[in-house]
Amino acid sequence: MKKYAVGVVGATGMVGQRFVTLLENHPWFQLTVVAASARSAGKTYEEAVGSRWAMTTPMPQEAKSLVVLDAQADKEKVAAAVDFIFCAVDMKKEEIRALEEAYAKLECPVISNNSAHRWTPDVPMVIPEVNPEHLKVIPAQQARLGTKRGFIAVKSNCSIQSYAPALHPLRAFGIEQVLVCTYQAISGAGKTFATWPEMVDNVIPYIGGEEEKSEKEPLKVWGTVENGQIVTASSPSITAQCLRVPVSDGHTAAVFVSFQNKPTEEQIKDLWKNFRGRAQELELPSAPKQFLHYFEEADRPQPKLDRDLEGGMAVTLGRLRPDTQYDYKFVGLSHNTLRGAAGGGVLLAELLCAEGYILPR
């Protein structure tokens, strides 16, 4: 098949670097353009990143010699060279909204890792296994933007990947209340221990904006498409507390849940084991063969042992047991820069291509 030409906008940051590594040898996608801020423009990608390369694998050869374009000033050039872009820029929200809409209006589909458009009513925020039906809002967005090819689709916040997918197949029992405490890796802040030594032997009990996202974003993911926009679900009630912990990669969640119709532990484990989403049905290249993995061991999941399961694209679960205040409690884990960020973006792009929303030029 003809490969899709792909650009990464915000390519020099940590999530941008992860996109670049994931596109190496991708069966459908060819990295063609990298773009970043004006200070990186004109340099080769290798020169622009320099000592800030944060990945554990070497920089892909195909990326090193690409000349970095200016994400703002060179929008037309970027859009003309690619079939779609991944966007992972570090800018103010209003600037990101304007930039992503500008690319969409240049008839360039945008798959965004940013939060700026997550609450735009006609922008789908998709976890491919959970709410692929939200993609059908795209024609309404294109009508608003006046585009034929261009649109914006976003992935959800990295923290909700560790628990919302586990709750999703349990919604048939009527989830009423959820309490979740997340323990989030430093890479979620774009940091390593070398660049953030204060995090060694430390916990910070605050991550700006994270608790609101953790409480509200699942309700959009579980919403419905009505009259050209996504109407958020009215339940369950979710309360969250989010802490930064001294872990390089992998967000962990301690989850407490109550139901209208309480299932058995065996029913919950069976639903998790047998759950398959659209990504698995389509056998998308980045999709884990089994999305939800449950560990019976009392000391699992652990970030160091389990974050890379199925290429870092699976969600791992454990410690399901009754609770004294809620019906059940359990622990979830997801790799925040793979499933939670760039990997989730690549999987969303694969879904958009497979479902015919992005066609090669």
Short mmCIF file of C-alpha atoms in Angstrom, two decimals:
data_model
loop_
_atom_site.label_atom_id
_atom_site.label_comp_id
_atom_site.label_asym_id
_atom_site.label_seq_id
_atom_site.Cartn_x
_atom_site.Cartn_y
_atom_site.Cartn_z
CA MET A 1 0.00 0.00 0.00
CA LYS A 2 1.03 3.60 -0.53
CA LYS A 3 2.29 5.02 2.75
CA TYR A 4 0.74 8.13 4.22
CA ALA A 5 3.12 11.10 4.38
CA VAL A 6 3.11 12.32 7.97
CA GLY A 7 4.33 15.43 9.77
CA VAL A 8 5.09 15.94 13.45
CA VAL A 9 4.47 19.49 14.67
CA GLY A 10 6.19 20.07 18.00
CA ALA A 11 8.73 17.42 17.04
CA THR A 12 11.55 18.49 19.36
CA GLY A 13 9.64 18.06 22.66
CA MET A 14 9.36 14.78 24.57
CA VAL A 15 6.03 13.70 23.07
CA GLY A 16 7.17 14.85 19.63
CA GLN A 17 10.30 12.73 20.02
CA ARG A 18 8.13 9.77 20.94
CA PHE A 19 6.05 10.29 17.77
CA VAL A 20 9.27 10.33 15.74
CA THR A 21 10.42 7.02 17.26
CA LEU A 22 7.03 5.36 16.73
CA LEU A 23 6.94 6.37 13.07
CA GLU A 24 10.24 4.60 12.38
CA ASN A 25 9.42 1.53 10.25
CA HIS A 26 5.65 2.07 10.66
CA PRO A 27 3.86 -0.08 8.04
CA TRP A 28 1.39 2.67 7.04
CA PHE A 29 3.07 5.99 7.86
CA GLN A 30 6.23 7.71 6.59
CA LEU A 31 7.72 10.57 8.57
CA THR A 32 8.13 13.33 5.97
CA VAL A 33 8.13 16.65 7.84
CA VAL A 34 9.18 17.81 11.31
CA ALA A 35 8.22 21.26 12.58
CA ALA A 36 8.85 23.13 15.80
CA SER A 37 9.40 26.66 17.11
CA ALA A 38 11.16 29.40 15.18
CA ARG A 39 14.36 28.86 17.19
CA SER A 40 14.67 25.31 15.81
CA ALA A 41 13.64 26.14 12.23
CA GLY A 42 16.33 25.75 9.60
CA LYS A 43 18.37 23.26 11.61
CA THR A 44 18.45 19.55 10.98
CA TYR A 45 16.32 17.59 13.44
CA GLU A 46 19.49 16.15 14.99
CA GLU A 47 20.93 19.65 15.50
CA ALA A 48 17.66 21.08 16.83
CA VAL A 49 17.20 18.36 19.47
CA GLY A 50 20.88 18.02 20.34
CA SER A 51 21.45 16.83 23.89
CA ARG A 52 17.71 17.02 24.68
CA TRP A 53 16.98 13.62 23.09
CA ALA A 54 15.04 11.94 25.91
CA MET A 55 14.20 8.56 24.41
CA THR A 56 15.96 5.35 25.47
CA THR A 57 16.32 4.30 21.82
CA PRO A 58 18.60 6.15 19.37
CA MET A 59 17.20 8.91 17.16
CA PRO A 60 15.90 7.29 13.95
CA GLN A 61 18.25 7.77 11.00
CA GLU A 62 15.40 8.90 8.76
CA ALA A 63 14.68 11.82 11.10
CA LYS A 64 18.20 13.10 11.72
CA SER A 65 18.69 14.94 8.44
CA LEU A 66 15.16 16.34 8.09
CA VAL A 67 15.26 20.14 8.16
CA VAL A 68 12.97 21.52 10.87
CA LEU A 69 10.26 23.85 9.60
CA ASP A 70 8.63 26.66 11.56
CA ALA A 71 5.32 25.32 12.89
CA GLN A 72 3.74 28.76 12.59
CA ALA A 73 5.38 30.50 9.64
CA ASP A 74 5.66 27.40 7.44
CA LYS A 75 2.10 26.06 7.92
CA GLU A 76 1.31 26.08 4.18
CA LYS A 77 4.55 24.27 3.38
CA VAL A 78 3.93 21.63 6.06
CA ALA A 79 0.30 21.08 5.04
CA ALA A 80 1.20 20.74 1.35
CA ALA A 81 3.83 18.07 2.05
CA VAL A 82 1.82 15.65 4.18
CA ASP A 83 -1.43 13.69 4.36
CA PHE A 84 -1.90 14.61 8.03
CA ILE A 85 0.01 15.86 11.07
CA PHE A 86 0.49 14.88 14.68
CA CYS A 87 0.48 17.97 16.88
CA ALA A 88 2.33 18.04 20.21
CA VAL A 89 3.27 21.68 20.69
CA ASP A 90 4.07 23.51 23.93
CA MET A 91 2.12 26.76 23.65
CA LYS A 92 -0.74 28.60 25.34
CA LYS A 93 -4.12 26.94 24.83
CA GLU A 94 -5.58 29.75 22.73
CA GLU A 95 -2.49 29.67 20.49
CA ILE A 96 -2.79 25.90 20.09
CA ARG A 97 -6.47 26.17 19.19
CA ALA A 98 -5.68 28.75 16.53
CA LEU A 99 -2.74 26.76 15.15
CA GLU A 100 -4.66 23.49 14.90
CA GLU A 101 -7.65 25.15 13.23
CA ALA A 102 -5.29 26.87 10.79
CA TYR A 103 -3.83 23.50 9.75
CA ALA A 104 -7.31 21.98 9.44
CA LYS A 105 -8.41 24.90 7.23
CA LEU A 106 -5.39 24.19 5.04
CA GLU A 107 -7.09 20.80 4.44
CA CYS A 108 -4.59 19.00 6.67
CA PRO A 109 -6.10 16.61 9.23
CA VAL A 110 -4.72 17.16 12.73
CA ILE A 111 -4.31 14.39 15.31
CA SER A 112 -3.61 16.31 18.48
CA ASN A 113 -1.91 15.31 21.70
CA ASN A 114 -2.80 18.70 23.19
CA SER A 115 -5.70 19.53 25.49
CA ALA A 116 -6.73 22.75 23.76
CA HIS A 117 -9.55 21.26 21.65
CA ARG A 118 -10.68 18.46 23.98
CA TRP A 119 -13.80 20.40 24.94
CA THR A 120 -14.66 21.76 21.50
CA PRO A 121 -18.12 20.13 21.03
CA ASP A 122 -17.54 18.89 17.46
CA VAL A 123 -13.97 17.66 18.02
CA PRO A 124 -13.87 13.93 18.81
CA MET A 125 -11.73 12.91 21.80
CA VAL A 126 -11.16 9.25 21.12
CA ILE A 127 -9.74 6.19 22.83
CA PRO A 128 -9.98 3.83 19.82
CA GLU A 129 -11.17 0.81 21.84
CA VAL A 130 -13.74 2.81 23.80
CA ASN A 131 -15.53 5.43 21.68
CA PRO A 132 -14.67 5.07 17.97
CA GLU A 133 -18.27 6.06 17.11
CA HIS A 134 -17.42 9.66 18.04
CA LEU A 135 -15.56 9.98 14.74
CA LYS A 136 -18.92 10.45 13.02
CA VAL A 137 -18.99 14.02 14.36
CA ILE A 138 -16.16 14.94 11.95
CA PRO A 139 -18.41 15.92 8.99
CA ALA A 140 -20.19 18.44 11.23
CA GLN A 141 -16.84 19.90 12.26
CA GLN A 142 -15.77 20.11 8.61
CA ALA A 143 -18.99 21.96 7.79
CA ARG A 144 -18.21 24.49 10.53
CA LEU A 145 -14.61 24.91 9.38
CA GLY A 146 -15.52 24.98 5.69
CA THR A 147 -13.14 22.11 4.86
CA LYS A 148 -13.31 18.95 2.76
CA ARG A 149 -10.28 17.05 4.10
CA GLY A 150 -9.19 19.02 7.13
CA PHE A 151 -10.38 18.36 10.69
CA ILE A 152 -9.09 17.98 14.24
CA ALA A 153 -9.27 14.83 16.34
CA VAL A 154 -7.74 14.63 19.80
CA LYS A 155 -6.65 11.98 22.25
CA SER A 156 -7.66 12.16 25.87
CA ASN A 157 -5.50 13.03 28.85
CA CYS A 158 -2.84 10.46 29.67
CA SER A 159 -4.05 9.96 33.24
CA ILE A 160 -7.53 8.65 32.34
CA GLN A 161 -6.03 5.83 30.24
CA SER A 162 -5.08 4.03 33.45
CA TYR A 163 -8.67 3.65 34.66
CA ALA A 164 -11.37 4.74 32.15
CA PRO A 165 -10.75 1.77 29.79
CA ALA A 166 -11.10 -0.63 32.75
CA LEU A 167 -14.39 0.98 33.79
CA HIS A 168 -15.77 1.06 30.24
CA PRO A 169 -16.91 -2.59 29.91
CA LEU A 170 -18.40 -2.37 33.43
CA ARG A 171 -20.82 0.43 32.52
CA ALA A 172 -23.49 -2.19 31.75
CA PHE A 173 -23.86 -2.59 35.54
CA GLY A 174 -24.63 1.11 36.00
CA ILE A 175 -21.53 2.78 37.45
CA GLU A 176 -22.68 5.35 40.00
CA GLN A 177 -19.58 6.69 41.74
CA VAL A 178 -15.86 6.58 41.08
CA LEU A 179 -13.02 7.76 43.28
CA VAL A 180 -9.58 7.66 41.69
CA CYS A 181 -6.12 8.58 42.93
CA THR A 182 -3.46 8.73 40.21
CA TYR A 183 0.28 8.42 40.74
CA GLN A 184 1.80 10.00 37.67
CA ALA A 185 5.25 9.61 36.14
CA ILE A 186 7.60 12.55 35.59
CA SER A 187 7.63 12.05 31.80
CA GLY A 188 4.05 13.32 31.92
CA ALA A 189 5.59 16.71 32.69
CA GLY A 190 8.09 16.30 29.86
CA LYS A 191 10.87 15.58 32.34
CA THR A 192 13.51 12.98 33.11
CA PHE A 193 15.33 12.52 36.42
CA ALA A 194 18.35 14.25 34.83
CA THR A 195 16.29 17.37 34.08
CA TRP A 196 14.18 17.22 37.26
CA PRO A 197 16.48 16.05 40.10
CA GLU A 198 14.05 17.51 42.67
CA MET A 199 11.73 14.57 41.94
CA VAL A 200 14.21 11.97 43.19
CA ASP A 201 12.98 10.69 46.58
CA ASN A 202 9.96 13.00 46.37
CA VAL A 203 6.21 13.19 45.78
CA ILE A 204 4.39 16.36 44.68
CA PRO A 205 0.68 16.25 45.61
CA TYR A 206 -0.42 18.66 42.88
CA ILE A 207 -0.45 18.63 39.06
CA GLY A 208 -2.01 21.75 37.60
CA GLY A 209 -5.38 21.09 35.92
CA GLU A 210 -5.02 17.33 36.16
CA GLU A 211 -7.78 16.59 38.64
CA GLU A 212 -10.39 18.47 36.62
CA LYS A 213 -9.34 16.60 33.46
CA SER A 214 -9.42 13.27 35.30
CA GLU A 215 -12.94 13.91 36.58
CA LYS A 216 -14.49 15.34 33.41
CA GLU A 217 -12.80 13.79 30.38
CA PRO A 218 -14.23 10.27 30.86
CA LEU A 219 -17.71 11.83 30.66
CA LYS A 220 -16.97 13.20 27.19
CA VAL A 221 -15.47 9.87 26.13
CA TRP A 222 -18.69 8.16 27.30
CA GLY A 223 -20.90 10.82 25.70
CA THR A 224 -23.05 10.58 22.57
CA VAL A 225 -23.01 12.30 19.19
CA GLU A 226 -26.17 14.35 18.79
CA ASN A 227 -26.92 17.01 16.17
CA GLY A 228 -23.32 17.40 15.09
CA GLN A 229 -21.72 17.63 18.51
CA ILE A 230 -20.70 15.41 21.40
CA VAL A 231 -23.00 15.57 24.42
CA THR A 232 -21.17 14.50 27.57
CA ALA A 233 -22.53 11.72 29.76
CA SER A 234 -24.22 12.82 32.98
CA SER A 235 -22.83 9.97 35.05
CA PRO A 236 -20.98 8.47 36.82
CA SER A 237 -19.85 10.93 39.46
CA ILE A 238 -16.03 10.98 39.47
CA THR A 239 -13.70 12.54 42.02
CA ALA A 240 -9.93 12.49 41.55
CA GLN A 241 -6.68 13.32 43.28
CA CYS A 242 -3.48 13.40 41.22
CA LEU A 243 0.08 13.12 42.52
CA ARG A 244 3.45 13.32 40.76
CA VAL A 245 5.68 10.43 41.86
CA PRO A 246 9.34 9.49 41.23
CA VAL A 247 8.68 7.10 38.34
CA SER A 248 10.13 7.64 34.86
CA ASP A 249 7.17 6.29 32.83
CA GLY A 250 3.78 4.83 33.70
CA HIS A 251 0.73 6.32 35.40
CA THR A 252 -0.83 4.21 38.16
CA ALA A 253 -4.41 4.64 39.42
CA ALA A 254 -6.06 3.42 42.61
CA VAL A 255 -9.74 3.14 41.70
CA PHE A 256 -12.86 2.77 43.87
CA VAL A 257 -16.22 2.14 42.18
CA SER A 258 -19.88 1.65 43.11
CA PHE A 259 -22.62 0.19 40.88
CA GLN A 260 -26.39 0.27 40.58
CA ASN A 261 -26.29 -3.49 39.96
CA LYS A 262 -23.22 -4.91 41.65
CA PRO A 263 -21.40 -7.51 39.51
CA THR A 264 -19.35 -10.36 40.92
CA GLU A 265 -15.56 -10.29 40.87
CA GLU A 266 -15.65 -13.12 38.33
CA GLN A 267 -17.94 -11.14 36.04
CA ILE A 268 -15.60 -8.15 36.16
CA LYS A 269 -12.51 -10.23 35.40
CA ASP A 270 -14.28 -12.01 32.54
CA LEU A 271 -15.35 -8.69 31.01
CA TRP A 272 -11.80 -7.39 31.23
CA LYS A 273 -10.31 -10.55 29.76
CA ASN A 274 -12.72 -10.73 26.83
CA PHE A 275 -13.00 -7.04 26.01
CA ARG A 276 -12.16 -6.20 22.40
CA GLY A 277 -12.58 -2.80 20.82
CA ARG A 278 -12.68 -1.53 17.25
CA ALA A 279 -8.88 -1.30 17.19
CA GLN A 280 -8.64 -5.06 17.80
CA GLU A 281 -11.40 -5.86 15.29
CA LEU A 282 -9.54 -3.93 12.60
CA GLU A 283 -6.17 -5.39 13.71
CA LEU A 284 -4.60 -1.92 13.58
CA PRO A 285 -0.78 -2.02 13.56
CA SER A 286 -0.35 -0.35 16.96
CA ALA A 287 -3.29 -2.05 18.70
CA PRO A 288 -2.53 -4.46 21.54
CA LYS A 289 -3.88 -7.92 20.86
CA GLN A 290 -5.41 -7.88 24.33
CA PHE A 291 -6.26 -4.40 25.59
CA LEU A 292 -6.92 -5.13 29.28
CA HIS A 293 -4.62 -7.49 31.18
CA TYR A 294 -5.43 -8.58 34.74
CA PHE A 295 -2.74 -9.83 37.15
CA GLU A 296 -3.73 -12.13 40.00
CA GLU A 297 -0.48 -11.44 41.90
CA ALA A 298 -1.03 -9.13 44.88
CA ASP A 299 1.93 -6.90 43.99
CA ARG A 300 1.00 -6.14 40.36
CA PRO A 301 0.79 -4.12 38.20
CA GLN A 302 4.06 -2.24 38.65
CA PRO A 303 5.35 0.47 36.27
CA LYS A 304 8.84 -1.00 36.01
CA LEU A 305 7.54 -4.49 35.21
CA ASP A 306 4.34 -3.87 33.30
CA ARG A 307 4.28 -0.49 31.52
CA ASP A 308 5.78 -1.91 28.31
CA LEU A 309 3.30 -4.77 27.95
CA GLU A 310 2.18 -5.11 24.31
CA GLY A 311 4.51 -2.34 23.22
CA GLY A 312 3.26 -0.07 25.98
CA MET A 313 -0.23 -0.04 24.47
CA ALA A 314 -2.03 -2.34 26.92
CA VAL A 315 -3.70 -1.33 30.17
CA THR A 316 -2.74 -3.54 33.10
CA LEU A 317 -4.97 -4.16 36.12
CA GLY A 318 -4.76 -5.87 39.48
CA ARG A 319 -5.87 -6.06 43.13
CA LEU A 320 -9.60 -6.25 42.42
CA ARG A 321 -11.36 -6.74 45.76
CA PRO A 322 -14.40 -5.60 47.75
CA ASP A 323 -14.23 -2.25 49.51
CA THR A 324 -15.83 -1.09 52.77
CA GLN A 325 -17.11 2.24 51.34
CA TYR A 326 -17.51 1.42 47.63
CA ASP A 327 -18.43 -1.87 45.98
CA TYR A 328 -14.94 -2.64 44.63
CA LYS A 329 -11.44 -1.25 44.37
CA PHE A 330 -8.62 -2.09 41.95
CA VAL A 331 -5.35 -0.75 40.56
CA GLY A 332 -4.72 0.26 36.95
CA LEU A 333 -1.57 1.16 35.02
CA SER A 334 -0.84 2.56 31.58
CA HIS A 335 2.29 3.83 29.86
CA ASN A 336 1.73 7.56 29.76
CA THR A 337 3.90 8.49 26.76
CA LEU A 338 2.89 5.44 24.71
CA ARG A 339 -0.78 4.51 25.30
CA GLY A 340 -1.34 7.85 27.03
CA ALA A 341 0.30 10.16 24.50
CA ALA A 342 2.10 9.49 21.23
CA GLY A 343 1.17 5.80 20.94
CA GLY A 344 -2.49 6.63 21.51
CA GLY A 345 -2.18 9.33 18.84
CA VAL A 346 -0.67 6.91 16.33
CA LEU A 347 -3.42 4.37 17.07
CA LEU A 348 -6.07 7.08 16.58
CA ALA A 349 -4.49 7.99 13.25
CA GLU A 350 -4.57 4.34 12.20
CA LEU A 351 -8.28 4.19 13.11
CA LEU A 352 -9.01 7.37 11.13
CA CYS A 353 -7.22 5.93 8.10
CA ALA A 354 -8.85 2.50 8.37
CA GLU A 355 -12.32 4.06 8.67
CA GLY A 356 -11.78 6.32 5.65
CA TYR A 357 -11.59 9.69 7.41
CA ILE A 358 -8.04 10.29 6.15
CA LEU A 359 -7.22 9.41 2.56
CA PRO A 360 -3.79 9.74 0.90
CA ARG A 361 -3.58 12.81 -1.31
#
